[in-house]
Amino acid sequence: MGRLHLYIIPLATAVALASPAMAHDASLGDQMLQPVTAAQSLLPLLAVGLVCRQNDHIEIDRLQILILGVGLALGLATQIHLGTGDGAAAISLVLACLAGGMTAIARPVPAGATSAIVFALGLAVGANLHVETSSVLDVAPALAAAFFATIAALLLIAETARSVPHDWHALALRVAGSWIVAVAVIALALSLRDLA
């Protein structure tokens, strides 16, 4: 991946400080914060980032970024055209449970499974984005902002200071994965209770 994360994170921060667009209440910064402030998007993002961090052979490269973008676009299109609502939150929380469980048990993940996990993350985040209308003027900035924010958060979790030689680091990742599972299960139970 090289030094790509050194450019994406400052770019995401600069976009987050942008002023509101004309005729819209939400700024690009507000749209960028959606994936990292809502539990249904943040939990799977953290869990997938931890899976990538735990497995040294997994690298967030250009192909994974492209797959994430396609997943985001499909997730948002599904949300706009089918109105997924609370079902999208439930699916995102299931992904958080699965990825958090993978981190907690600390088994090596096959390299080919990375694309599926990253695609599922894109679908989960995209399906939980909120846009004002279905017009391109609203969808495109929301999608671009969520794309940069998701990539920046994923790179920050998965790529920075990856090789820590201490035993406590591996244990801390497993504990974090188990806490993500616990929180996601509680949120999923509450979400399913509301759906019933």
mmCIF file with all atom_site columns, C-alpha atoms in Angstrom:
data_model
loop_
_atom_site.group_PDB
_atom_site.id
_atom_site.type_symbol
_atom_site.label_atom_id
_atom_site.label_alt_id
_atom_site.label_comp_id
_atom_site.label_asym_id
_atom_site.label_entity_id
_atom_site.label_seq_id
_atom_site.pdbx_PDB_ins_code
_atom_site.Cartn_x
_atom_site.Cartn_y
_atom_site.Cartn_z
_atom_site.occupancy
_atom_site.B_iso_or_equiv
_atom_site.pdbx_formal_charge
_atom_site.auth_seq_id
_atom_site.auth_comp_id
_atom_site.auth_asym_id
_atom_site.auth_atom_id
_atom_site.pdbx_PDB_model_num
ATOM 1   C CA . MET A 1 1   ? 0.000   0.000   0.000  1.00 0.00 ? 1   MET A CA 1
ATOM 2   C CA . GLY A 1 2   ? 2.953   2.251   0.578  1.00 0.00 ? 2   GLY A CA 1
ATOM 3   C CA . ARG A 1 3   ? 2.222   5.763   1.753  1.00 0.00 ? 3   ARG A CA 1
ATOM 4   C CA . LEU A 1 4   ? -1.359  6.075   0.496  1.00 0.00 ? 4   LEU A CA 1
ATOM 5   C CA . HIS A 1 5   ? -2.720  6.300   4.041  1.00 0.00 ? 5   HIS A CA 1
ATOM 6   C CA . LEU A 1 6   ? -0.496  9.339   4.644  1.00 0.00 ? 6   LEU A CA 1
ATOM 7   C CA . TYR A 1 7   ? -2.518  11.211  1.989  1.00 0.00 ? 7   TYR A CA 1
ATOM 8   C CA . ILE A 1 8   ? -6.044  9.886   2.533  1.00 0.00 ? 8   ILE A CA 1
ATOM 9   C CA . ILE A 1 9   ? -6.330  10.723  6.244  1.00 0.00 ? 9   ILE A CA 1
ATOM 10  C CA . PRO A 1 10  ? -5.377  14.428  5.880  1.00 0.00 ? 10  PRO A CA 1
ATOM 11  C CA . LEU A 1 11  ? -7.634  14.691  2.800  1.00 0.00 ? 11  LEU A CA 1
ATOM 12  C CA . ALA A 1 12  ? -10.536 13.222  4.772  1.00 0.00 ? 12  ALA A CA 1
ATOM 13  C CA . THR A 1 13  ? -9.908  15.708  7.582  1.00 0.00 ? 13  THR A CA 1
ATOM 14  C CA . ALA A 1 14  ? -9.863  18.635  5.147  1.00 0.00 ? 14  ALA A CA 1
ATOM 15  C CA . VAL A 1 15  ? -13.129 17.557  3.530  1.00 0.00 ? 15  VAL A CA 1
ATOM 16  C CA . ALA A 1 16  ? -14.731 17.137  6.965  1.00 0.00 ? 16  ALA A CA 1
ATOM 17  C CA . LEU A 1 17  ? -14.124 20.832  7.636  1.00 0.00 ? 17  LEU A CA 1
ATOM 18  C CA . ALA A 1 18  ? -15.922 21.899  4.442  1.00 0.00 ? 18  ALA A CA 1
ATOM 19  C CA . SER A 1 19  ? -18.864 24.266  4.731  1.00 0.00 ? 19  SER A CA 1
ATOM 20  C CA . PRO A 1 20  ? -22.429 23.203  3.871  1.00 0.00 ? 20  PRO A CA 1
ATOM 21  C CA . ALA A 1 21  ? -23.204 22.936  0.184  1.00 0.00 ? 21  ALA A CA 1
ATOM 22  C CA . MET A 1 22  ? -25.680 25.379  -1.328 1.00 0.00 ? 22  MET A CA 1
ATOM 23  C CA . ALA A 1 23  ? -29.350 24.477  -0.823 1.00 0.00 ? 23  ALA A CA 1
ATOM 24  C CA . HIS A 1 24  ? -28.463 21.582  1.506  1.00 0.00 ? 24  HIS A CA 1
ATOM 25  C CA . ASP A 1 25  ? -28.458 21.381  5.283  1.00 0.00 ? 25  ASP A CA 1
ATOM 26  C CA . ALA A 1 26  ? -25.645 18.825  5.562  1.00 0.00 ? 26  ALA A CA 1
ATOM 27  C CA . SER A 1 27  ? -22.029 19.676  4.817  1.00 0.00 ? 27  SER A CA 1
ATOM 28  C CA . LEU A 1 28  ? -19.592 17.195  3.351  1.00 0.00 ? 28  LEU A CA 1
ATOM 29  C CA . GLY A 1 29  ? -18.170 16.937  6.847  1.00 0.00 ? 29  GLY A CA 1
ATOM 30  C CA . ASP A 1 30  ? -21.543 15.876  8.224  1.00 0.00 ? 30  ASP A CA 1
ATOM 31  C CA . GLN A 1 31  ? -21.870 13.300  5.459  1.00 0.00 ? 31  GLN A CA 1
ATOM 32  C CA . MET A 1 32  ? -18.337 12.096  6.084  1.00 0.00 ? 32  MET A CA 1
ATOM 33  C CA . LEU A 1 33  ? -19.046 11.531  9.760  1.00 0.00 ? 33  LEU A CA 1
ATOM 34  C CA . GLN A 1 34  ? -21.964 9.181   9.062  1.00 0.00 ? 34  GLN A CA 1
ATOM 35  C CA . PRO A 1 35  ? -19.872 5.980   8.797  1.00 0.00 ? 35  PRO A CA 1
ATOM 36  C CA . VAL A 1 36  ? -17.881 6.727   11.947 1.00 0.00 ? 36  VAL A CA 1
ATOM 37  C CA . THR A 1 37  ? -20.620 8.019   14.248 1.00 0.00 ? 37  THR A CA 1
ATOM 38  C CA . ALA A 1 38  ? -23.530 5.578   13.820 1.00 0.00 ? 38  ALA A CA 1
ATOM 39  C CA . ALA A 1 39  ? -23.189 2.252   15.646 1.00 0.00 ? 39  ALA A CA 1
ATOM 40  C CA . GLN A 1 40  ? -24.551 0.264   12.702 1.00 0.00 ? 40  GLN A CA 1
ATOM 41  C CA . SER A 1 41  ? -21.678 1.519   10.527 1.00 0.00 ? 41  SER A CA 1
ATOM 42  C CA . LEU A 1 42  ? -18.928 2.024   13.109 1.00 0.00 ? 42  LEU A CA 1
ATOM 43  C CA . LEU A 1 43  ? -19.059 -1.461  14.647 1.00 0.00 ? 43  LEU A CA 1
ATOM 44  C CA . PRO A 1 44  ? -18.504 -3.386  11.394 1.00 0.00 ? 44  PRO A CA 1
ATOM 45  C CA . LEU A 1 45  ? -15.871 -0.831  10.351 1.00 0.00 ? 45  LEU A CA 1
ATOM 46  C CA . LEU A 1 46  ? -13.936 -1.397  13.581 1.00 0.00 ? 46  LEU A CA 1
ATOM 47  C CA . ALA A 1 47  ? -14.333 -5.164  13.371 1.00 0.00 ? 47  ALA A CA 1
ATOM 48  C CA . VAL A 1 48  ? -13.180 -5.442  9.745  1.00 0.00 ? 48  VAL A CA 1
ATOM 49  C CA . GLY A 1 49  ? -10.257 -3.109  10.481 1.00 0.00 ? 49  GLY A CA 1
ATOM 50  C CA . LEU A 1 50  ? -9.206  -5.326  13.384 1.00 0.00 ? 50  LEU A CA 1
ATOM 51  C CA . VAL A 1 51  ? -9.425  -8.468  11.224 1.00 0.00 ? 51  VAL A CA 1
ATOM 52  C CA . CYS A 1 52  ? -7.128  -6.811  8.678  1.00 0.00 ? 52  CYS A CA 1
ATOM 53  C CA . ARG A 1 53  ? -4.747  -5.632  11.389 1.00 0.00 ? 53  ARG A CA 1
ATOM 54  C CA . GLN A 1 54  ? -4.589  -9.047  13.025 1.00 0.00 ? 54  GLN A CA 1
ATOM 55  C CA . ASN A 1 55  ? -3.649  -10.818 9.790  1.00 0.00 ? 55  ASN A CA 1
ATOM 56  C CA . ASP A 1 56  ? -0.314  -9.539  8.537  1.00 0.00 ? 56  ASP A CA 1
ATOM 57  C CA . HIS A 1 57  ? -0.864  -10.925 5.022  1.00 0.00 ? 57  HIS A CA 1
ATOM 58  C CA . ILE A 1 58  ? -3.978  -8.768  4.543  1.00 0.00 ? 58  ILE A CA 1
ATOM 59  C CA . GLU A 1 59  ? -3.234  -5.395  3.020  1.00 0.00 ? 59  GLU A CA 1
ATOM 60  C CA . ILE A 1 60  ? -5.704  -2.661  2.118  1.00 0.00 ? 60  ILE A CA 1
ATOM 61  C CA . ASP A 1 61  ? -4.499  -2.103  -1.433 1.00 0.00 ? 61  ASP A CA 1
ATOM 62  C CA . ARG A 1 62  ? -6.047  -0.437  -4.470 1.00 0.00 ? 62  ARG A CA 1
ATOM 63  C CA . LEU A 1 63  ? -8.126  -3.509  -5.305 1.00 0.00 ? 63  LEU A CA 1
ATOM 64  C CA . GLN A 1 64  ? -9.635  -3.590  -1.801 1.00 0.00 ? 64  GLN A CA 1
ATOM 65  C CA . ILE A 1 65  ? -10.377 0.141   -2.010 1.00 0.00 ? 65  ILE A CA 1
ATOM 66  C CA . LEU A 1 66  ? -12.139 -0.402  -5.355 1.00 0.00 ? 66  LEU A CA 1
ATOM 67  C CA . ILE A 1 67  ? -14.151 -3.302  -3.897 1.00 0.00 ? 67  ILE A CA 1
ATOM 68  C CA . LEU A 1 68  ? -15.100 -1.134  -0.911 1.00 0.00 ? 68  LEU A CA 1
ATOM 69  C CA . GLY A 1 69  ? -16.285 1.635   -3.261 1.00 0.00 ? 69  GLY A CA 1
ATOM 70  C CA . VAL A 1 70  ? -18.416 -0.772  -5.302 1.00 0.00 ? 70  VAL A CA 1
ATOM 71  C CA . GLY A 1 71  ? -19.939 -2.140  -2.087 1.00 0.00 ? 71  GLY A CA 1
ATOM 72  C CA . LEU A 1 72  ? -20.706 1.374   -0.840 1.00 0.00 ? 72  LEU A CA 1
ATOM 73  C CA . ALA A 1 73  ? -22.401 2.321   -4.104 1.00 0.00 ? 73  ALA A CA 1
ATOM 74  C CA . LEU A 1 74  ? -24.483 -0.874  -4.200 1.00 0.00 ? 74  LEU A CA 1
ATOM 75  C CA . GLY A 1 75  ? -25.430 -0.512  -0.540 1.00 0.00 ? 75  GLY A CA 1
ATOM 76  C CA . LEU A 1 76  ? -26.562 3.086   -1.022 1.00 0.00 ? 76  LEU A CA 1
ATOM 77  C CA . ALA A 1 77  ? -28.448 2.208   -4.232 1.00 0.00 ? 77  ALA A CA 1
ATOM 78  C CA . THR A 1 78  ? -30.218 -0.609  -2.389 1.00 0.00 ? 78  THR A CA 1
ATOM 79  C CA . GLN A 1 79  ? -31.117 1.721   0.462  1.00 0.00 ? 79  GLN A CA 1
ATOM 80  C CA . ILE A 1 80  ? -32.484 4.377   -1.921 1.00 0.00 ? 80  ILE A CA 1
ATOM 81  C CA . HIS A 1 81  ? -34.471 2.056   -4.186 1.00 0.00 ? 81  HIS A CA 1
ATOM 82  C CA . LEU A 1 82  ? -35.633 -0.600  -1.719 1.00 0.00 ? 82  LEU A CA 1
ATOM 83  C CA . GLY A 1 83  ? -35.793 1.433   1.488  1.00 0.00 ? 83  GLY A CA 1
ATOM 84  C CA . THR A 1 84  ? -34.003 -1.139  3.648  1.00 0.00 ? 84  THR A CA 1
ATOM 85  C CA . GLY A 1 85  ? -34.505 0.827   6.901  1.00 0.00 ? 85  GLY A CA 1
ATOM 86  C CA . ASP A 1 86  ? -33.922 -1.159  10.105 1.00 0.00 ? 86  ASP A CA 1
ATOM 87  C CA . GLY A 1 87  ? -33.060 -4.302  8.150  1.00 0.00 ? 87  GLY A CA 1
ATOM 88  C CA . ALA A 1 88  ? -29.834 -2.671  6.948  1.00 0.00 ? 88  ALA A CA 1
ATOM 89  C CA . ALA A 1 89  ? -28.841 -1.893  10.544 1.00 0.00 ? 89  ALA A CA 1
ATOM 90  C CA . ALA A 1 90  ? -29.470 -5.517  11.526 1.00 0.00 ? 90  ALA A CA 1
ATOM 91  C CA . ILE A 1 91  ? -27.345 -6.831  8.631  1.00 0.00 ? 91  ILE A CA 1
ATOM 92  C CA . SER A 1 92  ? -24.519 -4.438  9.578  1.00 0.00 ? 92  SER A CA 1
ATOM 93  C CA . LEU A 1 93  ? -24.617 -5.626  13.172 1.00 0.00 ? 93  LEU A CA 1
ATOM 94  C CA . VAL A 1 94  ? -24.470 -9.257  12.018 1.00 0.00 ? 94  VAL A CA 1
ATOM 95  C CA . LEU A 1 95  ? -21.326 -8.377  10.018 1.00 0.00 ? 95  LEU A CA 1
ATOM 96  C CA . ALA A 1 96  ? -19.884 -6.744  13.154 1.00 0.00 ? 96  ALA A CA 1
ATOM 97  C CA . CYS A 1 97  ? -20.601 -9.949  15.113 1.00 0.00 ? 97  CYS A CA 1
ATOM 98  C CA . LEU A 1 98  ? -18.930 -12.124 12.473 1.00 0.00 ? 98  LEU A CA 1
ATOM 99  C CA . ALA A 1 99  ? -15.837 -9.941  11.985 1.00 0.00 ? 99  ALA A CA 1
ATOM 100 C CA . GLY A 1 100 ? -15.538 -9.298  15.730 1.00 0.00 ? 100 GLY A CA 1
ATOM 101 C CA . GLY A 1 101 ? -15.772 -13.037 16.355 1.00 0.00 ? 101 GLY A CA 1
ATOM 102 C CA . MET A 1 102 ? -13.052 -13.657 13.757 1.00 0.00 ? 102 MET A CA 1
ATOM 103 C CA . THR A 1 103 ? -10.844 -11.205 15.650 1.00 0.00 ? 103 THR A CA 1
ATOM 104 C CA . ALA A 1 104 ? -11.675 -12.756 19.017 1.00 0.00 ? 104 ALA A CA 1
ATOM 105 C CA . ILE A 1 105 ? -10.801 -16.311 17.974 1.00 0.00 ? 105 ILE A CA 1
ATOM 106 C CA . ALA A 1 106 ? -7.652  -15.074 16.169 1.00 0.00 ? 106 ALA A CA 1
ATOM 107 C CA . ARG A 1 107 ? -7.624  -17.666 13.414 1.00 0.00 ? 107 ARG A CA 1
ATOM 108 C CA . PRO A 1 108 ? -5.796  -16.755 10.199 1.00 0.00 ? 108 PRO A CA 1
ATOM 109 C CA . VAL A 1 109 ? -8.151  -15.459 7.527  1.00 0.00 ? 109 VAL A CA 1
ATOM 110 C CA . PRO A 1 110 ? -7.556  -16.692 3.971  1.00 0.00 ? 110 PRO A CA 1
ATOM 111 C CA . ALA A 1 111 ? -6.322  -13.919 1.701  1.00 0.00 ? 111 ALA A CA 1
ATOM 112 C CA . GLY A 1 112 ? -9.227  -14.485 -0.689 1.00 0.00 ? 112 GLY A CA 1
ATOM 113 C CA . ALA A 1 113 ? -11.770 -13.848 2.064  1.00 0.00 ? 113 ALA A CA 1
ATOM 114 C CA . THR A 1 114 ? -10.518 -10.289 2.444  1.00 0.00 ? 114 THR A CA 1
ATOM 115 C CA . SER A 1 115 ? -12.347 -9.097  -0.648 1.00 0.00 ? 115 SER A CA 1
ATOM 116 C CA . ALA A 1 116 ? -15.617 -10.596 0.592  1.00 0.00 ? 116 ALA A CA 1
ATOM 117 C CA . ILE A 1 117 ? -15.235 -8.972  4.011  1.00 0.00 ? 117 ILE A CA 1
ATOM 118 C CA . VAL A 1 118 ? -14.373 -5.572  2.537  1.00 0.00 ? 118 VAL A CA 1
ATOM 119 C CA . PHE A 1 119 ? -17.270 -5.811  0.050  1.00 0.00 ? 119 PHE A CA 1
ATOM 120 C CA . ALA A 1 120 ? -19.669 -6.692  2.888  1.00 0.00 ? 120 ALA A CA 1
ATOM 121 C CA . LEU A 1 121 ? -18.365 -3.686  4.837  1.00 0.00 ? 121 LEU A CA 1
ATOM 122 C CA . GLY A 1 122 ? -19.058 -1.427  1.851  1.00 0.00 ? 122 GLY A CA 1
ATOM 123 C CA . LEU A 1 123 ? -22.587 -2.799  1.535  1.00 0.00 ? 123 LEU A CA 1
ATOM 124 C CA . ALA A 1 124 ? -23.206 -2.340  5.264  1.00 0.00 ? 124 ALA A CA 1
ATOM 125 C CA . VAL A 1 125 ? -21.949 1.247   5.390  1.00 0.00 ? 125 VAL A CA 1
ATOM 126 C CA . GLY A 1 126 ? -23.675 2.199   2.115  1.00 0.00 ? 126 GLY A CA 1
ATOM 127 C CA . ALA A 1 127 ? -27.017 0.745   3.165  1.00 0.00 ? 127 ALA A CA 1
ATOM 128 C CA . ASN A 1 128 ? -26.931 2.821   6.361  1.00 0.00 ? 128 ASN A CA 1
ATOM 129 C CA . LEU A 1 129 ? -26.089 6.180   4.754  1.00 0.00 ? 129 LEU A CA 1
ATOM 130 C CA . HIS A 1 130 ? -28.720 8.897   4.873  1.00 0.00 ? 130 HIS A CA 1
ATOM 131 C CA . VAL A 1 131 ? -29.220 11.198  1.907  1.00 0.00 ? 131 VAL A CA 1
ATOM 132 C CA . GLU A 1 132 ? -31.706 14.037  1.547  1.00 0.00 ? 132 GLU A CA 1
ATOM 133 C CA . THR A 1 133 ? -33.071 12.945  -1.835 1.00 0.00 ? 133 THR A CA 1
ATOM 134 C CA . SER A 1 134 ? -32.279 10.373  -4.489 1.00 0.00 ? 134 SER A CA 1
ATOM 135 C CA . SER A 1 135 ? -30.921 12.991  -6.904 1.00 0.00 ? 135 SER A CA 1
ATOM 136 C CA . VAL A 1 136 ? -27.340 12.755  -8.083 1.00 0.00 ? 136 VAL A CA 1
ATOM 137 C CA . LEU A 1 137 ? -26.586 16.124  -6.414 1.00 0.00 ? 137 LEU A CA 1
ATOM 138 C CA . ASP A 1 138 ? -27.276 14.555  -3.019 1.00 0.00 ? 138 ASP A CA 1
ATOM 139 C CA . VAL A 1 139 ? -26.127 10.991  -3.611 1.00 0.00 ? 139 VAL A CA 1
ATOM 140 C CA . ALA A 1 140 ? -22.723 11.712  -5.192 1.00 0.00 ? 140 ALA A CA 1
ATOM 141 C CA . PRO A 1 141 ? -21.322 13.936  -2.394 1.00 0.00 ? 141 PRO A CA 1
ATOM 142 C CA . ALA A 1 142 ? -22.689 11.620  0.317  1.00 0.00 ? 142 ALA A CA 1
ATOM 143 C CA . LEU A 1 143 ? -21.143 8.603   -1.378 1.00 0.00 ? 143 LEU A CA 1
ATOM 144 C CA . ALA A 1 144 ? -17.789 10.345  -1.950 1.00 0.00 ? 144 ALA A CA 1
ATOM 145 C CA . ALA A 1 145 ? -17.656 11.615  1.639  1.00 0.00 ? 145 ALA A CA 1
ATOM 146 C CA . ALA A 1 146 ? -18.539 8.192   3.065  1.00 0.00 ? 146 ALA A CA 1
ATOM 147 C CA . PHE A 1 147 ? -15.978 6.561   0.756  1.00 0.00 ? 147 PHE A CA 1
ATOM 148 C CA . PHE A 1 148 ? -13.130 8.780   1.982  1.00 0.00 ? 148 PHE A CA 1
ATOM 149 C CA . ALA A 1 149 ? -14.164 8.487   5.623  1.00 0.00 ? 149 ALA A CA 1
ATOM 150 C CA . THR A 1 150 ? -14.464 4.708   5.467  1.00 0.00 ? 150 THR A CA 1
ATOM 151 C CA . ILE A 1 151 ? -11.107 4.309   3.737  1.00 0.00 ? 151 ILE A CA 1
ATOM 152 C CA . ALA A 1 152 ? -9.414  6.682   6.183  1.00 0.00 ? 152 ALA A CA 1
ATOM 153 C CA . ALA A 1 153 ? -10.843 4.879   9.218  1.00 0.00 ? 153 ALA A CA 1
ATOM 154 C CA . LEU A 1 154 ? -10.064 1.443   7.793  1.00 0.00 ? 154 LEU A CA 1
ATOM 155 C CA . LEU A 1 155 ? -6.469  2.410   6.979  1.00 0.00 ? 155 LEU A CA 1
ATOM 156 C CA . LEU A 1 156 ? -6.036  4.022   10.382 1.00 0.00 ? 156 LEU A CA 1
ATOM 157 C CA . ILE A 1 157 ? -7.191  0.862   12.160 1.00 0.00 ? 157 ILE A CA 1
ATOM 158 C CA . ALA A 1 158 ? -5.629  -1.742  9.881  1.00 0.00 ? 158 ALA A CA 1
ATOM 159 C CA . GLU A 1 159 ? -2.344  -0.257  8.701  1.00 0.00 ? 159 GLU A CA 1
ATOM 160 C CA . THR A 1 160 ? -0.830  2.040   11.340 1.00 0.00 ? 160 THR A CA 1
ATOM 161 C CA . ALA A 1 161 ? 1.717   0.582   13.770 1.00 0.00 ? 161 ALA A CA 1
ATOM 162 C CA . ARG A 1 162 ? 0.840   -2.927  12.647 1.00 0.00 ? 162 ARG A CA 1
ATOM 163 C CA . SER A 1 163 ? 3.951   -4.742  13.806 1.00 0.00 ? 163 SER A CA 1
ATOM 164 C CA . VAL A 1 164 ? 3.954   -4.358  17.583 1.00 0.00 ? 164 VAL A CA 1
ATOM 165 C CA . PRO A 1 165 ? 6.208   -7.051  19.066 1.00 0.00 ? 165 PRO A CA 1
ATOM 166 C CA . HIS A 1 166 ? 4.458   -7.328  22.436 1.00 0.00 ? 166 HIS A CA 1
ATOM 167 C CA . ASP A 1 167 ? 2.244   -10.255 23.410 1.00 0.00 ? 167 ASP A CA 1
ATOM 168 C CA . TRP A 1 168 ? -0.285  -7.870  24.940 1.00 0.00 ? 168 TRP A CA 1
ATOM 169 C CA . HIS A 1 169 ? -1.020  -6.432  21.495 1.00 0.00 ? 169 HIS A CA 1
ATOM 170 C CA . ALA A 1 170 ? -2.426  -9.725  20.189 1.00 0.00 ? 170 ALA A CA 1
ATOM 171 C CA . LEU A 1 171 ? -4.417  -10.149 23.392 1.00 0.00 ? 171 LEU A CA 1
ATOM 172 C CA . ALA A 1 172 ? -5.772  -6.582  23.164 1.00 0.00 ? 172 ALA A CA 1
ATOM 173 C CA . LEU A 1 173 ? -6.987  -7.224  19.609 1.00 0.00 ? 173 LEU A CA 1
ATOM 174 C CA . ARG A 1 174 ? -8.822  -10.352 20.758 1.00 0.00 ? 174 ARG A CA 1
ATOM 175 C CA . VAL A 1 175 ? -10.410 -8.493  23.672 1.00 0.00 ? 175 VAL A CA 1
ATOM 176 C CA . ALA A 1 176 ? -11.462 -5.648  21.362 1.00 0.00 ? 176 ALA A CA 1
ATOM 177 C CA . GLY A 1 177 ? -13.029 -8.185  18.983 1.00 0.00 ? 177 GLY A CA 1
ATOM 178 C CA . SER A 1 178 ? -14.989 -9.800  21.805 1.00 0.00 ? 178 SER A CA 1
ATOM 179 C CA . TRP A 1 179 ? -16.243 -6.400  23.011 1.00 0.00 ? 179 TRP A CA 1
ATOM 180 C CA . ILE A 1 180 ? -17.386 -5.545  19.489 1.00 0.00 ? 180 ILE A CA 1
ATOM 181 C CA . VAL A 1 181 ? -19.310 -8.835  19.391 1.00 0.00 ? 181 VAL A CA 1
ATOM 182 C CA . ALA A 1 182 ? -20.912 -8.079  22.769 1.00 0.00 ? 182 ALA A CA 1
ATOM 183 C CA . VAL A 1 183 ? -21.980 -4.556  21.783 1.00 0.00 ? 183 VAL A CA 1
ATOM 184 C CA . ALA A 1 184 ? -23.199 -5.707  18.361 1.00 0.00 ? 184 ALA A CA 1
ATOM 185 C CA . VAL A 1 185 ? -25.270 -8.522  19.899 1.00 0.00 ? 185 VAL A CA 1
ATOM 186 C CA . ILE A 1 186 ? -26.922 -6.093  22.330 1.00 0.00 ? 186 ILE A CA 1
ATOM 187 C CA . ALA A 1 187 ? -27.608 -3.569  19.563 1.00 0.00 ? 187 ALA A CA 1
ATOM 188 C CA . LEU A 1 188 ? -28.893 -6.355  17.299 1.00 0.00 ? 188 LEU A CA 1
ATOM 189 C CA . ALA A 1 189 ? -31.245 -7.626  20.010 1.00 0.00 ? 189 ALA A CA 1
ATOM 190 C CA . LEU A 1 190 ? -32.626 -4.113  20.499 1.00 0.00 ? 190 LEU A CA 1
ATOM 191 C CA . SER A 1 191 ? -32.947 -3.659  16.721 1.00 0.00 ? 191 SER A CA 1
ATOM 192 C CA . LEU A 1 192 ? -34.794 -6.965  16.298 1.00 0.00 ? 192 LEU A CA 1
ATOM 193 C CA . ARG A 1 193 ? -37.093 -6.120  19.201 1.00 0.00 ? 193 ARG A CA 1
ATOM 194 C CA . ASP A 1 194 ? -38.017 -2.874  17.438 1.00 0.00 ? 194 ASP A CA 1
ATOM 195 C CA . LEU A 1 195 ? -38.619 -4.742  14.168 1.00 0.00 ? 195 LEU A CA 1
ATOM 196 C CA . ALA A 1 196 ? -41.018 -7.216  15.847 1.00 0.00 ? 196 ALA A CA 1
#
